[in-house]
Coordinates of C-alpha atoms in Angstrom, one line a residue:
Chain A
M1 CA 0.0 0.0 0.0
R2 CA 1.3 3.5 -0.9
P3 CA 2.3 5.8 2.0
T4 CA -0.5 8.2 1.2
D5 CA -3.1 5.5 1.2
Q6 CA -1.7 4.3 4.5
I7 CA -2.2 7.7 6.0
K8 CA -5.6 8.0 4.5
N9 CA -6.6 4.7 6.1
Y10 CA -5.2 5.8 9.4
F11 CA -7.2 9.1 9.3
K12 CA -10.3 7.1 8.5
N13 CA -9.8 5.0 11.5
V14 CA -9.3 7.9 13.9
H15 CA -12.8 8.3 15.3
V16 CA -14.1 11.5 16.7
K17 CA -15.9 10.8 20.0
T18 CA -18.0 13.6 21.2
N19 CA -20.0 14.3 24.4
P20 CA -23.7 13.8 23.5
K21 CA -24.7 16.3 26.1
V22 CA -22.5 19.0 24.6
N23 CA -23.5 17.9 21.1
R24 CA -27.1 18.6 22.0
A25 CA -26.3 21.9 23.8
I26 CA -24.4 23.2 20.8
L27 CA -27.1 22.1 18.4
D28 CA -29.7 23.9 20.6
D29 CA -27.6 27.0 20.6
L30 CA -27.3 26.9 16.8
L31 CA -31.1 26.3 16.4
D32 CA -31.7 29.2 18.7
R33 CA -29.4 31.4 16.6
L34 CA -31.2 30.3 13.5
D35 CA -34.4 31.6 15.1
A36 CA -32.7 34.9 16.0
A37 CA -31.3 35.2 12.4
K38 CA -34.7 34.8 11.0
G39 CA -35.9 37.6 13.2
R40 CA -38.2 35.5 15.2
R41 CA -36.4 36.8 18.3
K42 CA -35.3 40.3 19.1
H43 CA -31.9 39.7 20.4
A44 CA -29.0 39.7 18.0
L45 CA -26.5 36.9 17.1
Q46 CA -24.0 36.4 19.9
P47 CA -20.8 34.4 20.1
N48 CA -20.6 31.0 21.6
I49 CA -20.6 32.6 25.1
W50 CA -22.2 29.8 27.0
R51 CA -19.6 27.2 26.3
R52 CA -16.8 29.7 26.9
I53 CA -18.3 30.5 30.3
M54 CA -18.3 26.7 31.0
N55 CA -14.7 26.4 30.0
H56 CA -13.5 29.6 31.7
K57 CA -11.1 29.0 34.6
A58 CA -13.3 31.1 36.9
T59 CA -16.3 28.8 36.3
K60 CA -14.4 25.5 36.3
P61 CA -15.0 24.4 39.9
T62 CA -18.6 23.2 39.5
T63 CA -20.8 22.8 36.5
A64 CA -23.7 23.8 38.7
A65 CA -22.2 27.2 39.2
A66 CA -21.6 27.4 35.5
A67 CA -25.2 26.5 34.9
V68 CA -26.3 29.4 37.1
L69 CA -24.1 31.7 35.1
I70 CA -25.5 30.5 31.9
A71 CA -29.0 31.0 33.2
G72 CA -28.0 34.5 34.3
A73 CA -26.5 35.3 30.9
V74 CA -29.7 34.1 29.1
I75 CA -31.9 36.2 31.5
F76 CA -29.6 39.2 30.9
S77 CA -29.8 38.8 27.2
L78 CA -33.6 38.7 27.3
L79 CA -33.8 41.7 29.6
A80 CA -31.2 43.5 27.5
A81 CA -32.9 42.9 24.2
P82 CA -31.9 46.3 22.7
G83 CA -34.3 48.7 21.1
V84 CA -31.2 50.2 19.4
T85 CA -29.7 47.8 16.9
L86 CA -26.2 47.7 15.4
A87 CA -27.8 48.9 12.1
D88 CA -29.2 52.0 13.9
V89 CA -25.8 52.7 15.5
I90 CA -23.8 52.5 12.2
K91 CA -26.4 54.4 10.2
P92 CA -25.1 58.0 11.0
I93 CA -21.5 56.8 10.4
F94 CA -22.4 55.8 6.9
E95 CA -25.0 58.5 6.0
A96 CA -23.7 61.7 7.5
K97 CA -22.1 64.2 5.1
T98 CA -20.0 66.2 7.7
F99 CA -18.5 65.2 11.0
A100 CA -16.6 66.5 14.0
Y101 CA -14.8 64.4 16.6
D102 CA -11.9 64.4 19.0
M103 CA -9.4 61.8 18.0
H104 CA -7.1 60.2 20.6
V105 CA -4.3 58.1 18.9
G106 CA -3.3 55.3 21.3
G107 CA -6.1 55.5 23.8
E108 CA -8.2 58.0 25.8
D109 CA -5.3 59.0 27.9
H110 CA -3.4 60.3 24.9
P111 CA -3.8 63.9 23.7
A112 CA -6.7 64.5 21.4
M113 CA -6.9 66.2 18.0
R114 CA -10.1 67.8 16.9
D115 CA -11.1 66.9 13.3
L116 CA -13.8 68.7 11.3
V117 CA -14.6 66.7 8.2
S118 CA -16.4 67.7 5.1
G119 CA -16.1 65.3 2.1
N120 CA -12.4 64.9 1.2
R121 CA -11.3 67.8 3.4
I122 CA -10.3 67.6 7.1
R123 CA -9.5 70.6 9.4
R124 CA -7.3 69.3 12.2
T125 CA -6.4 71.2 15.4
M126 CA -4.5 70.2 18.5
P127 CA -5.2 71.8 21.9
D128 CA -1.5 71.6 23.0
M129 CA -0.5 73.3 19.8
P130 CA -3.0 76.2 19.7
N131 CA -1.2 78.1 16.9
M132 CA -1.2 75.3 14.4
V133 CA -4.0 74.3 12.0
L134 CA -3.7 71.6 9.5
I135 CA -6.1 71.3 6.5
I136 CA -5.8 68.0 4.6
D137 CA -7.2 67.4 1.2
T138 CA -7.1 63.6 0.8
D139 CA -8.1 63.7 -2.9
A140 CA -5.3 66.1 -3.8
G141 CA -2.8 64.6 -1.4
K142 CA -2.0 68.0 0.0
L143 CA -1.7 69.3 3.5
L144 CA -1.9 73.1 4.3
R145 CA -0.1 74.0 7.5
L146 CA -1.1 77.3 9.1
D147 CA 0.8 79.0 11.8
T148 CA -1.9 81.3 13.2
A149 CA 0.4 83.3 15.4
G150 CA 3.1 84.1 12.8
K151 CA 0.6 84.1 10.0
N152 CA 2.7 81.7 8.0
A153 CA 1.5 78.9 5.7
S154 CA 3.1 76.0 3.9
I155 CA 1.9 73.2 1.7
I156 CA 3.2 69.6 2.3
N157 CA 2.9 66.8 -0.2
I158 CA 1.2 63.8 1.4
S159 CA 0.4 61.8 -1.7
G160 CA 1.3 58.1 -2.0
E161 CA 1.3 55.5 0.7
V162 CA 1.1 58.0 3.5
E163 CA -2.1 59.5 2.2
R164 CA -4.0 56.6 3.7
G165 CA -2.6 57.6 7.0
G166 CA -3.6 61.3 6.7
R167 CA -7.1 59.8 6.4
N168 CA -10.5 60.9 7.4
Y169 CA -11.0 58.5 10.3
I170 CA -14.7 58.2 9.6
G171 CA -13.9 57.0 6.0
F172 CA -11.4 54.5 7.6
L173 CA -14.1 53.5 10.0
R174 CA -16.6 52.9 7.2
E175 CA -14.0 50.7 5.4
T176 CA -13.3 48.8 8.6
I177 CA -17.0 48.1 9.4
T178 CA -17.7 47.0 5.8
R179 CA -14.7 44.7 5.8
L180 CA -15.5 43.2 9.2
K181 CA -19.1 42.6 8.2
A182 CA -18.0 40.6 5.2
D183 CA -15.3 38.6 7.1
P184 CA -16.5 35.1 8.1
N185 CA -14.2 35.2 11.1
T186 CA -15.9 38.2 12.6
V187 CA -17.7 37.7 15.8
Q188 CA -20.4 40.1 16.8
K189 CA -20.3 40.4 20.5
K190 CA -23.3 40.7 22.7
P191 CA -24.4 44.3 23.1
F192 CA -23.7 45.8 26.5
Y193 CA -24.8 48.9 28.5
R194 CA -22.5 51.4 30.2
Q195 CA -22.6 54.8 31.8
L196 CA -20.5 57.3 29.8
D197 CA -20.1 60.9 30.9
G198 CA -23.3 60.7 32.9
R199 CA -25.5 59.0 30.3
K200 CA -26.4 55.5 29.5
V201 CA -24.9 54.1 26.3
I202 CA -25.3 50.9 24.4
G203 CA -22.1 49.3 23.1
Y204 CA -21.5 47.0 20.1
T205 CA -18.2 45.3 19.3
I206 CA -17.6 43.7 16.0
G207 CA -14.4 42.1 14.9
N208 CA -12.1 39.3 15.7
D209 CA -10.7 38.1 19.0
L210 CA -7.1 38.3 17.9
E211 CA -4.3 40.4 19.4
G212 CA -1.2 42.0 17.9
K213 CA -1.0 42.6 14.2
D214 CA -4.1 40.6 13.4
R215 CA -6.3 42.6 15.8
D216 CA -9.3 44.0 14.0
R217 CA -12.1 45.3 16.1
V218 CA -14.5 48.2 16.4
T219 CA -16.5 49.1 19.5
I220 CA -19.3 51.7 19.0
L221 CA -20.9 53.3 22.1
A222 CA -24.1 55.0 21.2
D223 CA -26.8 56.9 23.0
E224 CA -29.2 54.3 24.4
K225 CA -32.3 56.1 23.1
T226 CA -31.3 57.7 19.8
G227 CA -28.6 55.3 18.7
V228 CA -26.3 58.2 17.7
P229 CA -22.6 57.2 18.3
V230 CA -20.9 59.0 21.1
Q231 CA -17.6 57.2 21.2
I232 CA -15.9 54.7 18.9
D233 CA -12.9 52.6 19.7
L234 CA -10.9 51.3 16.8
E235 CA -8.3 48.6 17.5
W236 CA -6.5 47.9 14.3
G237 CA -3.2 45.9 14.3
Q238 CA -0.9 47.7 16.7
E239 CA -2.8 50.9 16.5
N240 CA -5.8 52.0 18.4
F241 CA -7.8 55.2 18.1
V242 CA -10.6 56.6 20.2
L243 CA -13.1 59.0 18.7
K244 CA -15.1 61.1 21.2
N245 CA -17.4 64.1 21.3
M246 CA -18.8 63.1 17.9
E247 CA -21.1 65.3 15.9
F248 CA -22.8 64.4 12.7
D249 CA -24.2 66.6 9.8
I250 CA -23.0 69.8 11.3
P251 CA -22.5 73.0 9.2
V252 CA -19.0 73.3 7.9
P253 CA -18.1 76.7 6.2
E254 CA -16.1 76.3 3.1
D255 CA -13.3 78.6 4.3
Q256 CA -12.7 76.3 7.3
V257 CA -11.6 73.5 5.0
S258 CA -10.1 75.4 2.2
I259 CA -6.7 74.3 1.0
T260 CA -5.8 77.9 0.0
A261 CA -4.1 79.9 2.8
P262 CA -6.4 82.7 4.2
A263 CA -5.7 86.3 3.2
G264 CA -2.8 87.8 5.2
Y265 CA -0.8 84.6 5.5
K266 CA 2.7 84.4 4.0
M267 CA 3.4 81.2 2.1
Q268 CA 6.6 79.5 3.1
K269 CA 8.6 76.9 1.3
T270 CA 9.1 73.6 3.0
D271 CA 11.2 70.6 2.0
I272 CA 9.0 68.2 4.0
D273 CA 7.6 65.7 1.6
F274 CA 5.7 62.7 2.9
S275 CA 5.3 61.2 -0.6
K276 CA 8.8 59.8 -0.8
L277 CA 9.5 58.2 2.6
S278 CA 12.0 55.4 3.2
D279 CA 13.6 53.6 6.1
K280 CA 16.2 56.4 6.1
D281 CA 13.5 58.6 7.7
L282 CA 12.9 56.1 10.4
I283 CA 16.6 55.8 11.0
E284 CA 17.0 59.5 11.5
S285 CA 13.9 59.5 13.7
L286 CA 15.4 56.8 15.9
R287 CA 18.6 58.8 16.1
V288 CA 16.5 61.7 17.4
W289 CA 14.8 59.5 20.0
A290 CA 18.1 58.0 21.3
T291 CA 20.0 61.3 21.3
Y292 CA 17.5 63.8 22.6
L293 CA 14.5 62.1 24.1
R294 CA 16.0 59.3 26.1
D295 CA 18.3 60.3 28.9
D296 CA 20.2 57.0 28.8
G297 CA 20.8 57.0 25.0
T298 CA 18.7 54.0 24.4
F299 CA 16.0 53.5 21.8
P300 CA 12.3 53.9 22.8
P301 CA 10.7 51.0 24.7
Q302 CA 8.1 50.6 21.9
L303 CA 7.9 51.9 18.4
L304 CA 4.4 53.1 17.8
K305 CA 2.9 56.1 16.1
Q306 CA 1.0 56.9 19.3
E307 CA 4.2 57.1 21.2
F308 CA 5.6 59.6 18.7
I309 CA 2.4 61.7 19.2
K310 CA 2.5 61.3 23.0
Q311 CA 6.1 62.5 23.2
M312 CA 5.7 65.6 21.0
P313 CA 5.6 67.9 24.1
L314 CA 8.8 66.2 25.3
F315 CA 10.4 66.7 21.8
R316 CA 9.5 70.4 21.9
E317 CA 10.9 70.8 25.4
K318 CA 14.2 68.9 24.7
V319 CA 14.9 70.0 21.2
G320 CA 13.5 73.5 21.8
S321 CA 16.1 74.1 24.5
L322 CA 19.1 73.0 22.5
P323 CA 21.7 75.6 21.8
I324 CA 21.5 75.1 18.0
P325 CA 20.1 77.3 15.2
D326 CA 16.3 77.2 14.6
A327 CA 17.0 75.6 11.1
E328 CA 18.6 72.6 12.7
K329 CA 15.8 72.3 15.2
E330 CA 13.4 72.3 12.3
Q331 CA 15.4 69.6 10.6
L332 CA 15.2 67.4 13.7
G333 CA 11.4 68.0 13.8
K334 CA 11.3 66.9 10.2
Y335 CA 13.2 63.7 10.9
Y336 CA 10.9 63.0 13.8
L337 CA 7.7 63.5 11.8
Q338 CA 8.9 61.6 8.7
G339 CA 10.0 58.7 10.8
M340 CA 6.6 58.5 12.4
M341 CA 5.0 58.7 8.9
F342 CA 7.2 55.9 7.6
L343 CA 6.3 53.7 10.6
Q344 CA 2.6 54.4 9.7
I345 CA 3.2 53.1 6.2
C346 CA 4.7 49.9 7.6
Y347 CA 1.7 49.3 9.9
T348 CA -1.1 50.4 7.6
G349 CA 0.5 48.5 4.7
K350 CA 0.5 45.4 7.0
M351 CA 4.2 44.9 6.3
D352 CA 5.7 42.2 8.4
S353 CA 7.7 44.2 11.0
H354 CA 9.3 43.7 14.4
Y355 CA 10.8 46.1 16.9
A356 CA 13.5 44.9 19.3
G357 CA 15.2 48.2 20.3
A358 CA 14.0 48.4 23.9
G359 CA 17.0 48.9 26.1
V360 CA 19.5 48.9 23.2
K361 CA 21.9 51.8 23.1
L362 CA 22.6 53.9 20.1
G363 CA 25.9 52.6 18.5
D364 CA 25.4 48.9 19.4
A365 CA 26.1 47.4 16.0
G366 CA 25.6 43.9 17.2
K367 CA 21.9 44.3 17.9
A368 CA 19.1 44.4 15.4
I369 CA 16.5 46.9 16.6
F370 CA 13.9 46.9 13.8
W371 CA 13.2 44.9 10.7
Y372 CA 10.5 44.9 8.2
R373 CA 9.7 43.3 4.8
P374 CA 8.9 45.9 2.1
K375 CA 5.9 45.1 0.0
D376 CA 6.6 42.3 -2.5
A377 CA 10.2 42.0 -1.3
K378 CA 11.9 38.6 -0.6
T379 CA 14.3 39.9 2.0
Y380 CA 13.9 42.0 5.1
R381 CA 15.4 45.4 5.8
V382 CA 17.2 45.1 9.2
I383 CA 18.2 48.2 11.1
Y384 CA 20.9 47.7 13.8
G385 CA 21.8 49.7 16.9
D386 CA 24.4 51.7 15.1
L387 CA 21.7 52.6 12.6
S388 CA 23.3 50.7 9.8
V389 CA 20.9 48.8 7.6
K390 CA 21.2 45.5 5.8
D391 CA 19.0 43.3 3.5
V392 CA 18.6 39.9 5.3
A393 CA 16.9 36.7 4.1
P394 CA 13.9 35.6 6.2
E395 CA 15.8 32.5 7.5
N396 CA 18.7 34.7 8.8
L397 CA 16.5 37.1 10.8
P398 CA 17.4 37.6 14.4
K399 CA 15.6 35.2 16.7
Chain B
V1 CA -24.0 17.9 -3.3
L2 CA -27.6 18.1 -4.3
E3 CA -28.7 17.1 -0.8
D4 CA -26.5 19.9 0.6
K5 CA -27.9 22.5 -1.8
L6 CA -31.4 21.5 -0.7
L7 CA -30.4 21.6 3.0
V8 CA -28.9 25.1 2.6
W9 CA -32.0 26.2 0.7
K10 CA -34.1 24.9 3.6
V11 CA -31.9 26.4 6.4
K12 CA -32.1 29.8 4.7
R13 CA -35.8 29.5 5.1
G14 CA -35.4 28.7 8.8
D15 CA -35.8 24.9 8.7
K16 CA -34.4 23.6 11.9
K17 CA -34.3 20.0 10.8
A18 CA -32.1 20.9 7.8
L19 CA -29.7 22.7 10.1
Q20 CA -29.6 19.7 12.4
R21 CA -28.9 17.4 9.5
I22 CA -26.0 19.7 8.4
Y23 CA -24.6 19.8 11.9
E24 CA -24.8 16.0 12.4
K25 CA -23.4 15.4 8.9
Y26 CA -20.3 17.6 9.2
K27 CA -19.5 18.2 12.9
D28 CA -17.3 15.2 13.3
D29 CA -15.3 15.9 10.2
M30 CA -14.9 19.5 11.0
L31 CA -13.8 18.7 14.6
R32 CA -11.2 16.2 13.2
I33 CA -9.9 18.8 10.8
A34 CA -9.8 21.5 13.4
A35 CA -8.1 19.2 15.9
G36 CA -5.6 18.1 13.3
L37 CA -4.8 21.8 12.5
L38 CA -4.8 23.2 16.0
T39 CA -3.8 20.0 17.9
E40 CA -5.6 21.3 21.0
P41 CA -9.1 20.1 21.5
S42 CA -10.5 23.2 23.3
A43 CA -9.3 25.4 20.5
A44 CA -10.7 23.0 17.9
E45 CA -14.1 23.0 19.6
D46 CA -14.2 26.8 19.7
A47 CA -13.1 27.0 16.0
V48 CA -15.9 24.6 14.8
H49 CA -18.6 26.1 17.0
D50 CA -17.6 29.6 15.7
V51 CA -17.7 28.3 12.1
F52 CA -21.3 27.0 12.5
I53 CA -22.3 30.3 14.2
N54 CA -20.8 32.3 11.4
F55 CA -22.5 30.1 8.8
I56 CA -25.9 30.9 10.4
G57 CA -24.9 34.6 10.6
A58 CA -24.1 34.7 6.9
L59 CA -27.1 32.8 5.7
E60 CA -28.9 35.9 4.5
T61 CA -26.3 36.5 1.8
F62 CA -24.9 33.0 1.6
S63 CA -25.0 31.2 -1.7
L64 CA -23.5 27.7 -2.1
T65 CA -21.3 27.7 -5.2
G66 CA -19.3 24.5 -4.5
S67 CA -19.7 21.8 -1.9
L68 CA -20.9 22.6 1.6
R69 CA -18.2 20.4 2.9
G70 CA -15.6 22.4 1.0
Y71 CA -17.0 25.7 2.3
L72 CA -17.1 24.5 5.9
T73 CA -13.6 23.1 5.6
T74 CA -12.3 26.4 4.2
C75 CA -13.9 28.3 7.1
V76 CA -12.4 25.9 9.7
A77 CA -9.0 26.2 8.1
N78 CA -9.2 30.0 8.0
R79 CA -10.3 30.1 11.6
A80 CA -7.6 27.7 12.7
R81 CA -4.9 29.7 10.9
N82 CA -6.0 32.9 12.7
L83 CA -6.0 31.1 16.0
N84 CA -2.7 29.5 15.3
R85 CA -1.1 32.9 14.3
S86 CA -2.4 34.4 17.5
K87 CA -1.1 31.5 19.6
T88 CA 2.3 31.6 17.9
R89 CA 2.6 35.3 18.5
H90 CA 1.8 34.8 22.2
R91 CA 4.3 32.0 22.4
E92 CA 7.0 34.3 20.9
V93 CA 6.6 36.8 23.7
G94 CA 6.3 34.1 26.3
L95 CA 2.7 34.9 27.4
D96 CA 1.3 31.6 26.6
R97 CA 2.2 28.1 27.6
I98 CA 1.6 25.4 25.0
E99 CA -0.8 22.9 26.4
T100 CA -0.5 19.6 24.5
F101 CA -3.3 17.1 24.5
D102 CA -1.4 15.0 27.1
S103 CA -0.8 17.7 29.6
R104 CA -4.1 19.5 29.6
I105 CA -6.4 19.4 32.5
P106 CA -9.8 17.9 31.8
R107 CA -12.5 20.6 31.5
P108 CA -15.9 20.2 33.0
E109 CA -17.8 20.2 29.7
Q110 CA -15.7 19.2 26.8
W111 CA -17.1 18.5 23.4
L112 CA -14.3 16.1 22.3
L113 CA -14.0 13.1 24.5
D114 CA -10.6 11.9 25.4
D115 CA -9.5 8.9 23.3
E116 CA -6.2 7.2 23.0
A117 CA -6.2 7.0 19.2
F118 CA -7.4 10.6 18.8
R119 CA -4.8 11.9 21.2
Q120 CA -2.1 10.1 19.3
F121 CA -3.4 11.7 16.1
C122 CA -3.3 15.2 17.6
N123 CA 0.2 14.7 19.0
A124 CA 1.5 13.4 15.7
M125 CA 0.0 16.4 13.8
A126 CA 1.5 18.8 16.4
E127 CA 5.0 17.6 15.3
L128 CA 4.5 18.9 11.8
P129 CA 5.2 22.5 10.9
Y130 CA 1.9 24.4 10.4
G131 CA 2.2 24.6 6.6
E132 CA 2.7 20.9 6.2
R133 CA 0.0 20.1 8.7
E134 CA -2.5 22.2 6.9
V135 CA -1.7 20.6 3.5
V136 CA -1.9 17.1 4.9
I137 CA -5.2 17.7 6.7
L138 CA -6.9 19.6 3.9
R139 CA -5.8 17.1 1.3
V140 CA -6.5 13.9 3.2
Q141 CA -9.3 14.9 5.4
G142 CA -10.8 17.8 3.6
Q143 CA -10.4 16.2 0.1
M144 CA -9.2 19.5 -1.3
K145 CA -7.3 19.9 -4.5
F146 CA -3.6 20.9 -4.3
S147 CA -4.4 24.0 -6.4
T148 CA -7.1 25.1 -3.9
I149 CA -4.8 24.6 -1.0
A150 CA -2.1 26.5 -2.9
A151 CA -4.5 29.4 -3.3
M152 CA -5.3 29.4 0.4
Q153 CA -1.7 29.3 1.4
E154 CA -0.8 31.9 -1.3
T155 CA 2.0 29.7 -2.6
S156 CA 2.7 27.5 -5.6
V157 CA 1.2 24.1 -6.3
K158 CA 4.7 22.7 -6.3
T159 CA 5.4 24.0 -2.8
V160 CA 2.1 22.5 -1.6
M161 CA 2.9 19.1 -3.1
S162 CA 6.3 19.2 -1.6
R163 CA 4.8 20.1 1.9
Y164 CA 2.4 17.2 1.4
R165 CA 5.1 14.8 0.6
Y166 CA 7.3 15.8 3.6
G167 CA 4.2 15.8 5.9
I168 CA 3.2 12.3 4.9
T169 CA 6.7 11.0 5.3
K170 CA 7.1 12.5 8.7
L171 CA 3.7 11.3 9.8
R172 CA 4.5 7.7 8.7
S173 CA 7.7 7.9 10.7
L174 CA 6.0 9.4 13.8
L175 CA 3.1 7.0 13.8
N176 CA 5.5 4.1 13.3
G177 CA 3.5 0.9 12.9
E178 CA 0.1 2.5 13.5
V179 CA -0.4 3.5 9.8
S180 CA -0.1 -0.1 8.5
K181 CA -2.6 -1.6 10.9

């Protein structure tokens, strides 16, 4: 007999023995869900919660205790049958023409930006940089930077890969929800209620249960009565964003989102160009981190866009006080920003990447601190502690 | 195939008996595939249960173009791959301890019952690299074409056939005399 046939025979003889009680319970659960799917019941499809409760360490001690929990969960789901459905909650996100929201990159405790969105235009302001206004035209791939104190303006090219990162977060949210709804691995969690800023909100989470780069989840908290979203948490790969203080279909005057500098502003030339980023930008940015932002000369503990944003006040404080000409300070700022944008391309482009620079000192040529595989490339680009870079085959990557 | 098309048609109209038939017809095969891929019964149980749940959730827009068995197998394989990626990542950072079939603590309500032959099967599959394991399981158990598996793995048919050959050889060696019984 051929080896393949022997294995086939072996597989055929491996019998699956299942617990009849669990078989029945799962079947009942599926039949119940079929009912729900056909609209015969009000509550929405939920993940296989009951069996997970049964298997959870906290409920292991007795099945009787688990049964009580299951009964509780069932009663809760009946009591909590929501009047506001997921469809109600996502409707304003998909139908509104204009939006305003506070955007926290990296979590609620990170500084917020305020976005005013109308079509392909975004007006972005930051409370800790009161003199700066950014107006982004995502169609044209242009960013207008206004210095309201000095009445200076400059245009930055953001076309190409990075344009996706200068995105309208509502557009990105729409894409994410659409993608998750079509993904067979998406689990729609049970809706939940919570108090948020003094009012009761209903929450829906859709997405997968994965962590790290494969994490893909959206949680929408909406007013319990109107269904209008009040907060949205987006967990996407290594990034997470929180949208708060949301407003839909608000009036947005054209001049607020115009890509032309207002009268009285002086146009300045800038050599910042986000359309041609490379790992050289990240290298220079890492040099800034280790030289100016870290007291011990090491690289940052983690390399995330949100950390760059979080440490901007520190950057201003440290670099601002250096006894060097303003042009050099501006150059360091450019490196810092371009490195952050390159990192964003790595993550939004889902390039396979890894950071291992925590605790490594600038100059340590023996330690790889970051590596990534450019799109369609067969080898990885590996950056070392002395900020040299090499192309390395996957099998030779650092362990 | 005709029976499956009829069953799907009925389930889409809310026929519980049709869903019960699909469940009873395919649950054992799907559990075997998931256990072979994930080599950990609790993860396999979750994967299969989730696939059936998602199947119901997608009924409104679902249209059976090939075989139902093939569709369910693909869903199980996708789910298993995601779970495996997640598990591998946790293992890399040392947050997760690998629990083999042998070392796990019996859970109060397990779907898959402990069985010597089945345990041996899981342990043998666990010795194969994931790529080879997937090819062997999907080919032998899922009856999939090499070209379909190659598309799933985003690699060439030649690579898939080579993984299959290596996988079969290793399995024969691991299972020693068991395969010729």
